[in-house]
Short mmCIF file of N, CA and C in Angstrom, two decimals:
data_model
loop_
_atom_site.label_atom_id
_atom_site.label_comp_id
_atom_site.label_asym_id
_atom_site.label_seq_id
_atom_site.Cartn_x
_atom_site.Cartn_y
_atom_site.Cartn_z
N MET A 10 -103.08 88.79 -28.19
CA MET A 10 -102.72 90.15 -28.52
C MET A 10 -102.02 90.79 -27.31
N ASP A 11 -100.85 91.39 -27.55
CA ASP A 11 -100.11 92.11 -26.51
C ASP A 11 -100.63 93.51 -26.37
N VAL A 12 -100.64 93.97 -25.14
CA VAL A 12 -101.02 95.38 -24.85
C VAL A 12 -99.81 96.08 -24.40
N GLU A 13 -99.60 97.27 -24.94
CA GLU A 13 -98.43 98.05 -24.60
C GLU A 13 -98.95 99.41 -24.06
N GLU A 14 -98.46 99.79 -22.89
CA GLU A 14 -98.79 101.07 -22.31
C GLU A 14 -97.87 102.17 -22.84
N LYS A 15 -98.45 103.26 -23.28
CA LYS A 15 -97.64 104.43 -23.71
C LYS A 15 -98.08 105.65 -22.93
N ARG A 16 -97.15 106.49 -22.57
CA ARG A 16 -97.45 107.73 -21.91
C ARG A 16 -97.08 108.89 -22.85
N PHE A 17 -97.90 109.90 -22.85
CA PHE A 17 -97.66 111.02 -23.73
C PHE A 17 -97.65 112.31 -22.88
N GLU A 18 -96.93 113.32 -23.38
CA GLU A 18 -96.95 114.64 -22.73
C GLU A 18 -98.36 115.22 -22.98
N ALA A 19 -98.78 116.01 -22.02
CA ALA A 19 -100.12 116.66 -22.15
C ALA A 19 -100.11 117.57 -23.38
N GLN A 20 -101.19 117.55 -24.08
CA GLN A 20 -101.35 118.38 -25.27
C GLN A 20 -102.71 119.08 -25.16
N PRO A 21 -102.81 120.31 -25.68
CA PRO A 21 -104.15 120.96 -25.62
C PRO A 21 -105.09 120.22 -26.59
N ALA A 22 -106.35 120.16 -26.16
CA ALA A 22 -107.34 119.42 -26.95
C ALA A 22 -108.71 120.10 -26.77
N ILE A 23 -109.56 119.78 -27.72
CA ILE A 23 -110.97 120.23 -27.69
C ILE A 23 -111.81 118.96 -27.60
N VAL A 24 -112.82 118.93 -26.72
CA VAL A 24 -113.63 117.74 -26.56
C VAL A 24 -115.07 118.12 -26.41
N ILE A 25 -115.95 117.18 -26.69
CA ILE A 25 -117.35 117.24 -26.33
C ILE A 25 -117.65 115.98 -25.51
N ARG A 26 -118.16 116.21 -24.31
CA ARG A 26 -118.45 115.11 -23.41
C ARG A 26 -119.91 114.77 -23.49
N THR A 27 -120.22 113.46 -23.38
CA THR A 27 -121.61 113.03 -23.42
C THR A 27 -121.72 111.64 -22.72
N ALA A 28 -122.93 111.16 -22.64
CA ALA A 28 -123.17 109.83 -22.09
C ALA A 28 -124.21 109.18 -23.01
N ALA A 29 -124.05 107.88 -23.19
CA ALA A 29 -124.99 107.13 -24.06
C ALA A 29 -124.98 105.67 -23.69
N ARG A 30 -126.09 105.00 -24.00
CA ARG A 30 -126.08 103.55 -23.83
C ARG A 30 -125.11 102.97 -24.83
N GLN A 31 -124.57 101.85 -24.52
CA GLN A 31 -123.50 101.22 -25.30
C GLN A 31 -123.94 101.07 -26.79
N GLN A 32 -125.15 100.67 -27.05
CA GLN A 32 -125.64 100.47 -28.41
C GLN A 32 -125.83 101.83 -29.14
N ASP A 33 -125.88 102.96 -28.41
CA ASP A 33 -126.03 104.24 -29.03
C ASP A 33 -124.73 105.04 -29.20
N MET A 34 -123.64 104.46 -28.78
CA MET A 34 -122.37 105.18 -28.80
C MET A 34 -121.91 105.49 -30.23
N GLY A 35 -122.03 104.54 -31.13
CA GLY A 35 -121.61 104.76 -32.52
C GLY A 35 -122.30 105.95 -33.13
N PRO A 36 -123.65 106.01 -33.10
CA PRO A 36 -124.32 107.20 -33.63
C PRO A 36 -123.93 108.50 -32.93
N ALA A 37 -123.70 108.44 -31.59
CA ALA A 37 -123.31 109.63 -30.87
C ALA A 37 -121.94 110.10 -31.36
N MET A 38 -121.01 109.20 -31.53
CA MET A 38 -119.68 109.57 -32.05
C MET A 38 -119.75 110.11 -33.44
N SER A 39 -120.63 109.57 -34.26
CA SER A 39 -120.79 110.05 -35.63
C SER A 39 -121.29 111.49 -35.69
N GLU A 40 -121.97 111.91 -34.62
CA GLU A 40 -122.44 113.32 -34.52
C GLU A 40 -121.35 114.19 -33.89
N LEU A 41 -120.64 113.68 -32.92
CA LEU A 41 -119.70 114.50 -32.14
C LEU A 41 -118.38 114.79 -32.88
N PHE A 42 -117.83 113.79 -33.58
CA PHE A 42 -116.56 114.05 -34.24
C PHE A 42 -116.63 115.18 -35.29
N PRO A 43 -117.66 115.23 -36.15
CA PRO A 43 -117.74 116.39 -37.07
C PRO A 43 -117.96 117.70 -36.35
N ALA A 44 -118.67 117.71 -35.21
CA ALA A 44 -118.83 118.93 -34.47
C ALA A 44 -117.54 119.42 -33.87
N VAL A 45 -116.71 118.49 -33.35
CA VAL A 45 -115.40 118.86 -32.82
C VAL A 45 -114.52 119.42 -33.94
N LEU A 46 -114.47 118.75 -35.09
CA LEU A 46 -113.65 119.24 -36.18
C LEU A 46 -114.09 120.58 -36.66
N ALA A 47 -115.39 120.82 -36.77
CA ALA A 47 -115.91 122.12 -37.19
C ALA A 47 -115.48 123.23 -36.23
N PHE A 48 -115.52 122.94 -34.94
CA PHE A 48 -115.12 123.92 -33.94
C PHE A 48 -113.62 124.24 -34.07
N VAL A 49 -112.80 123.20 -34.22
CA VAL A 49 -111.37 123.39 -34.34
C VAL A 49 -111.07 124.25 -35.61
N LEU A 50 -111.69 123.93 -36.70
CA LEU A 50 -111.42 124.64 -37.96
C LEU A 50 -111.86 126.09 -37.91
N GLN A 51 -112.82 126.43 -37.03
CA GLN A 51 -113.21 127.83 -36.87
C GLN A 51 -112.40 128.56 -35.82
N SER A 52 -111.51 127.88 -35.13
CA SER A 52 -110.68 128.47 -34.09
C SER A 52 -109.38 128.97 -34.66
N ALA A 53 -108.55 129.49 -33.77
CA ALA A 53 -107.22 129.98 -34.18
C ALA A 53 -106.23 128.87 -34.28
N ALA A 54 -106.59 127.69 -33.74
CA ALA A 54 -105.68 126.55 -33.71
C ALA A 54 -105.92 125.66 -34.95
N GLU A 55 -105.05 124.67 -35.11
CA GLU A 55 -105.18 123.67 -36.15
C GLU A 55 -105.16 122.30 -35.52
N PRO A 56 -105.74 121.30 -36.18
CA PRO A 56 -105.65 119.94 -35.64
C PRO A 56 -104.17 119.51 -35.50
N ALA A 57 -103.90 118.81 -34.37
CA ALA A 57 -102.53 118.38 -34.11
C ALA A 57 -102.42 116.86 -34.12
N GLY A 58 -103.49 116.20 -34.53
CA GLY A 58 -103.47 114.73 -34.53
C GLY A 58 -104.86 114.18 -34.90
N PRO A 59 -104.98 112.90 -34.91
CA PRO A 59 -106.28 112.30 -35.32
C PRO A 59 -107.27 112.50 -34.18
N PRO A 60 -108.55 112.33 -34.52
CA PRO A 60 -109.61 112.40 -33.44
C PRO A 60 -109.41 111.25 -32.47
N PHE A 61 -109.92 111.47 -31.26
CA PHE A 61 -109.83 110.41 -30.24
C PHE A 61 -111.12 110.31 -29.45
N CYS A 62 -111.29 109.21 -28.77
CA CYS A 62 -112.42 109.02 -27.87
C CYS A 62 -111.82 108.56 -26.54
N ARG A 63 -112.19 109.24 -25.47
CA ARG A 63 -111.73 108.88 -24.15
C ARG A 63 -112.94 108.44 -23.32
N TYR A 64 -112.88 107.21 -22.81
CA TYR A 64 -113.97 106.69 -21.97
C TYR A 64 -113.75 107.12 -20.52
N LEU A 65 -114.71 107.77 -19.93
CA LEU A 65 -114.61 108.27 -18.58
C LEU A 65 -115.26 107.34 -17.56
N SER A 66 -116.29 106.70 -17.96
CA SER A 66 -116.92 105.66 -17.09
C SER A 66 -117.58 104.65 -17.98
N MET A 67 -117.40 103.36 -17.64
CA MET A 67 -117.99 102.32 -18.43
C MET A 67 -118.79 101.40 -17.54
N GLY A 68 -119.78 100.77 -18.12
CA GLY A 68 -120.65 99.89 -17.37
C GLY A 68 -121.91 100.61 -17.02
N GLY A 69 -122.81 99.87 -16.41
CA GLY A 69 -124.09 100.49 -16.09
C GLY A 69 -124.87 100.72 -17.38
N GLU A 70 -125.96 101.46 -17.21
CA GLU A 70 -126.82 101.68 -18.38
C GLU A 70 -126.21 102.65 -19.39
N GLU A 71 -125.52 103.69 -18.90
CA GLU A 71 -124.93 104.65 -19.83
C GLU A 71 -123.42 104.73 -19.55
N TRP A 72 -122.66 104.90 -20.63
CA TRP A 72 -121.22 105.06 -20.57
C TRP A 72 -120.93 106.56 -20.80
N GLU A 73 -120.06 107.15 -20.00
CA GLU A 73 -119.71 108.55 -20.18
C GLU A 73 -118.36 108.55 -20.98
N PHE A 74 -118.33 109.39 -22.02
CA PHE A 74 -117.12 109.48 -22.84
C PHE A 74 -117.03 110.88 -23.45
N GLU A 75 -115.88 111.16 -24.02
CA GLU A 75 -115.68 112.42 -24.73
C GLU A 75 -115.02 112.11 -26.06
N CYS A 76 -115.45 112.84 -27.08
CA CYS A 76 -114.82 112.78 -28.40
C CYS A 76 -114.05 114.08 -28.57
N GLY A 77 -112.81 113.97 -29.09
CA GLY A 77 -112.04 115.19 -29.18
C GLY A 77 -110.95 115.10 -30.22
N MET A 78 -110.14 116.16 -30.20
CA MET A 78 -109.01 116.26 -31.14
C MET A 78 -107.95 117.16 -30.46
N THR A 79 -106.68 116.75 -30.56
CA THR A 79 -105.62 117.60 -30.08
C THR A 79 -105.46 118.75 -31.04
N VAL A 80 -105.03 119.89 -30.49
CA VAL A 80 -104.87 121.12 -31.30
C VAL A 80 -103.48 121.69 -31.10
N THR A 81 -103.05 122.54 -32.00
CA THR A 81 -101.72 123.10 -31.99
C THR A 81 -101.49 124.11 -30.86
N GLU A 82 -102.54 124.71 -30.38
CA GLU A 82 -102.44 125.68 -29.29
C GLU A 82 -103.74 125.67 -28.51
N PRO A 83 -103.67 126.06 -27.20
CA PRO A 83 -104.87 126.05 -26.38
C PRO A 83 -105.97 126.96 -27.03
N VAL A 84 -107.20 126.53 -26.94
CA VAL A 84 -108.35 127.24 -27.47
C VAL A 84 -109.43 127.16 -26.40
N ALA A 85 -110.11 128.30 -26.15
CA ALA A 85 -111.20 128.32 -25.19
C ALA A 85 -112.40 127.55 -25.73
N GLY A 86 -113.02 126.78 -24.88
CA GLY A 86 -114.23 126.10 -25.27
C GLY A 86 -115.40 127.08 -25.36
N GLU A 87 -116.52 126.54 -25.89
CA GLU A 87 -117.74 127.38 -25.97
C GLU A 87 -118.92 126.41 -26.06
N GLY A 88 -119.97 126.72 -25.27
CA GLY A 88 -121.14 125.85 -25.27
C GLY A 88 -120.79 124.46 -24.78
N ARG A 89 -121.10 123.45 -25.52
CA ARG A 89 -120.84 122.08 -25.11
C ARG A 89 -119.38 121.67 -25.43
N VAL A 90 -118.65 122.46 -26.15
CA VAL A 90 -117.24 122.20 -26.48
C VAL A 90 -116.33 122.65 -25.32
N GLU A 91 -115.48 121.80 -24.84
CA GLU A 91 -114.59 122.06 -23.71
C GLU A 91 -113.14 122.00 -24.11
N ALA A 92 -112.33 122.88 -23.53
CA ALA A 92 -110.88 122.81 -23.67
C ALA A 92 -110.36 121.87 -22.60
N THR A 93 -109.37 121.07 -22.95
CA THR A 93 -108.79 120.12 -21.99
C THR A 93 -107.35 119.79 -22.46
N GLU A 94 -106.74 118.88 -21.76
CA GLU A 94 -105.41 118.39 -22.15
C GLU A 94 -105.45 116.86 -22.19
#
């Protein structure tokens, strides 16, 4: 399998960051993606692409990652929801 690197312009996004053991990541994502979408739909922005998962640290007992979605315009985060690019 060939790997191709792609670079994208920064886009506003909404994410929820968490950490979980590798075997618990699927259930965590199943909870986070609907929460991100619900937040985006209640905001002034609209989804600008598919949901994504960004791994921030891997290995060890817990992996840190964030589940998110790009949005059409910057939106302020609230609670565990963070604004990012």
